[in-house]
JSON list of C-alpha atoms in Angstrom, two decimals:
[
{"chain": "V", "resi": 240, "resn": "UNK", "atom": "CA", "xyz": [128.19, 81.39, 124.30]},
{"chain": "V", "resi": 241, "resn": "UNK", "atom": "CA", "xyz": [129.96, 84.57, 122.98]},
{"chain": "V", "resi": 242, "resn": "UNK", "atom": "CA", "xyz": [130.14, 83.18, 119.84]},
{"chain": "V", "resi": 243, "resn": "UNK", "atom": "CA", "xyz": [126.95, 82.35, 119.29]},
{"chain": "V", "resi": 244, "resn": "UNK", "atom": "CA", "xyz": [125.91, 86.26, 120.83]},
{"chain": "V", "resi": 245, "resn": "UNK", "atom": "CA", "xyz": [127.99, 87.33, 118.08]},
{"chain": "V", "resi": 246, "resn": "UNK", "atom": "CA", "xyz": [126.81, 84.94, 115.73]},
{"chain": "V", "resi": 247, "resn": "UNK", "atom": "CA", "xyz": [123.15, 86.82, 116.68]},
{"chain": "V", "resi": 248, "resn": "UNK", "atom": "CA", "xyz": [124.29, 89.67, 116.34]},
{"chain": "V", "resi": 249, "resn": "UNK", "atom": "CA", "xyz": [125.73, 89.70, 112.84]},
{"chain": "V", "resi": 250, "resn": "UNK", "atom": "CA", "xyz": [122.50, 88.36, 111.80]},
{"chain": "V", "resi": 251, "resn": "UNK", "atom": "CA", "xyz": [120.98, 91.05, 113.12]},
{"chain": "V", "resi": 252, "resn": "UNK", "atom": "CA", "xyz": [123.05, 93.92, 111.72]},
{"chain": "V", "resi": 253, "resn": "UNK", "atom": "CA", "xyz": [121.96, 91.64, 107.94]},
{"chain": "V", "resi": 254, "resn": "UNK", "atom": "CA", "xyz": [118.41, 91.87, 108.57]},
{"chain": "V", "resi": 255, "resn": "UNK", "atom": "CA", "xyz": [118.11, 95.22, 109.40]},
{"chain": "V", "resi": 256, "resn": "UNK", "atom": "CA", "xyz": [120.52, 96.26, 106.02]},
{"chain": "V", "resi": 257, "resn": "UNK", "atom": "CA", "xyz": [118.34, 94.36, 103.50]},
{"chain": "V", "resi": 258, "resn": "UNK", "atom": "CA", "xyz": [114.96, 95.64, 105.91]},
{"chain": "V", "resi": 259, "resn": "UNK", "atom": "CA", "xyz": [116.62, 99.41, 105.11]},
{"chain": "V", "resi": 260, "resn": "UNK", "atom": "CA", "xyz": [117.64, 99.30, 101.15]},
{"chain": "V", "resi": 261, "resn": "UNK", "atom": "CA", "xyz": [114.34, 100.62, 99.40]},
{"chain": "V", "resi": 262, "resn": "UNK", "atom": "CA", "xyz": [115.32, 101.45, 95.62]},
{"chain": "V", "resi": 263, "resn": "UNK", "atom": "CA", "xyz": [112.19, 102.73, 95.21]},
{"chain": "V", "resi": 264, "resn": "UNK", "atom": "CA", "xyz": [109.15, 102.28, 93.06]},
{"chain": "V", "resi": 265, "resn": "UNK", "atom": "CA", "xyz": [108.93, 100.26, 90.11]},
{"chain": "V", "resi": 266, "resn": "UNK", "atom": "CA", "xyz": [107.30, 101.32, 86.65]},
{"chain": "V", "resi": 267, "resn": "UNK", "atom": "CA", "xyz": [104.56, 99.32, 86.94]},
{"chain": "V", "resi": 268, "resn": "UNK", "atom": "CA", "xyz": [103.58, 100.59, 90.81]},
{"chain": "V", "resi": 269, "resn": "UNK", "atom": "CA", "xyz": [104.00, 104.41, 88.95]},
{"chain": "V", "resi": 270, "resn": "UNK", "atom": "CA", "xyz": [101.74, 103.55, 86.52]},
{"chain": "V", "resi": 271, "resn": "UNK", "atom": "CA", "xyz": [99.26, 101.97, 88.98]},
{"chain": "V", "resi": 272, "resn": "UNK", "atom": "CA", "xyz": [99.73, 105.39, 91.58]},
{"chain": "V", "resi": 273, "resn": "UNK", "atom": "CA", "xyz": [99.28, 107.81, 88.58]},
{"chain": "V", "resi": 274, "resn": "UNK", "atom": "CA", "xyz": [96.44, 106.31, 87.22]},
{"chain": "V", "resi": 275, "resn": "UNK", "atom": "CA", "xyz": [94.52, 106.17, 90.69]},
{"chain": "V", "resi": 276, "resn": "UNK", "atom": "CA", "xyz": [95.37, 110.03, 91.01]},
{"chain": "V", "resi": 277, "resn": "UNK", "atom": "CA", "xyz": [93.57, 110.25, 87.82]},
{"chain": "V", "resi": 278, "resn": "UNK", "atom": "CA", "xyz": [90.64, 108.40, 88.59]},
{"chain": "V", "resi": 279, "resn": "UNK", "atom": "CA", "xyz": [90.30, 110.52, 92.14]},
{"chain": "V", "resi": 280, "resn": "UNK", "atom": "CA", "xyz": [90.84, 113.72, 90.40]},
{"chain": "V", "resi": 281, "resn": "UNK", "atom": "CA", "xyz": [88.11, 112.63, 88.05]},
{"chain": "V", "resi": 282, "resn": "UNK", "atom": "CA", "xyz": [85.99, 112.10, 91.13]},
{"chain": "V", "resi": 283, "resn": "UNK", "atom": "CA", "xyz": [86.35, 114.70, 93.10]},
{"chain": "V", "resi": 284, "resn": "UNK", "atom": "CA", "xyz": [85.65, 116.88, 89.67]},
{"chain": "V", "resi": 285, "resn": "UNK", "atom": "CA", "xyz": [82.48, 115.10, 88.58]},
{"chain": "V", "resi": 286, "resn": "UNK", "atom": "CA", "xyz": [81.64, 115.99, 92.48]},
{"chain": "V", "resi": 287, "resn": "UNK", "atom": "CA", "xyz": [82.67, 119.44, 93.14]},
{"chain": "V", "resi": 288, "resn": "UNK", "atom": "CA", "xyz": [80.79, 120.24, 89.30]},
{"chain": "V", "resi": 289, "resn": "UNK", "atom": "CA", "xyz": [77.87, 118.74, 90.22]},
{"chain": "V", "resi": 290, "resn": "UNK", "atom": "CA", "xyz": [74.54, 120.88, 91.03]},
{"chain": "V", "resi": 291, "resn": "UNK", "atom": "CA", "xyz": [74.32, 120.84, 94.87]},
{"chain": "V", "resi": 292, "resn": "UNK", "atom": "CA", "xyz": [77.90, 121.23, 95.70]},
{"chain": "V", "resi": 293, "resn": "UNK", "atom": "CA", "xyz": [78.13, 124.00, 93.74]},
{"chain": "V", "resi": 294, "resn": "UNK", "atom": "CA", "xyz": [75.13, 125.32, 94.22]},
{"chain": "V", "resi": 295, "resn": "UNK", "atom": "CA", "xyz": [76.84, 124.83, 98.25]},
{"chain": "V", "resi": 296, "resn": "UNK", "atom": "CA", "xyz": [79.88, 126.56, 97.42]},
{"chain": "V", "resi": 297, "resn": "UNK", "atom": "CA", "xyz": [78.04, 129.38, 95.90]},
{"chain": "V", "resi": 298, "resn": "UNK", "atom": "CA", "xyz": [76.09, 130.17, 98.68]},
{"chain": "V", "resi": 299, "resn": "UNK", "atom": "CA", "xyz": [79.21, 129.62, 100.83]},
{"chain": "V", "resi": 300, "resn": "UNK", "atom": "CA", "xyz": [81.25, 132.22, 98.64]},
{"chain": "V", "resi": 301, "resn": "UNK", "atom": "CA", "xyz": [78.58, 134.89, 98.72]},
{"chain": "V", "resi": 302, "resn": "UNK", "atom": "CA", "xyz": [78.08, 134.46, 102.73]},
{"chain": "V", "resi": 303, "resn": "UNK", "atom": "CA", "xyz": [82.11, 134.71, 103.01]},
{"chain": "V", "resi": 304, "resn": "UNK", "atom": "CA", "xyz": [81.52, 137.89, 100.65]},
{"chain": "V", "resi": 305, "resn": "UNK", "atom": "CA", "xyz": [78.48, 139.81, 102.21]},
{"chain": "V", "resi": 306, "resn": "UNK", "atom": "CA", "xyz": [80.10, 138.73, 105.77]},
{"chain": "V", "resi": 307, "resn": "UNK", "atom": "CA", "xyz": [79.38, 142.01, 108.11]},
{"chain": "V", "resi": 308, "resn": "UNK", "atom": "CA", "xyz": [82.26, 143.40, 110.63]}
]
């Protein structure tokens, strides 16, 4: 019985070693991250450019501006 507790065990402590070692990202998972930031940035440019949003953030500038105390 012990041995086979110990046997578990030791199997255990493996497991969780190879579950731990990350070495990271590879090129190809860089390549795939930095080219969706690119296509979000893209986005969220063509967005905050266009006419009502910042036609939006206009009026929300001047309100923040002309804002009485």
């Amino acid at each position: 019985m012990w041995t086979k507790m110990r046997r578990m065990r030791q199997m255990r402590r493996v497991w969780l070693r190879r579950m731990r070692t990350d070495t990271g990202m590879t090129t190809s998972e860089y390549a795939v991250g930095t080219i969706a930031a690119c296509v979000f940035a893209a986005v969220l440019y063509k967005v905050v450019t266009s006419g009502p949003v910042s036609d939006a953030l206009e009026s929300l500038i001047a309100k923040a501006l002309n804002a009485q105390f």
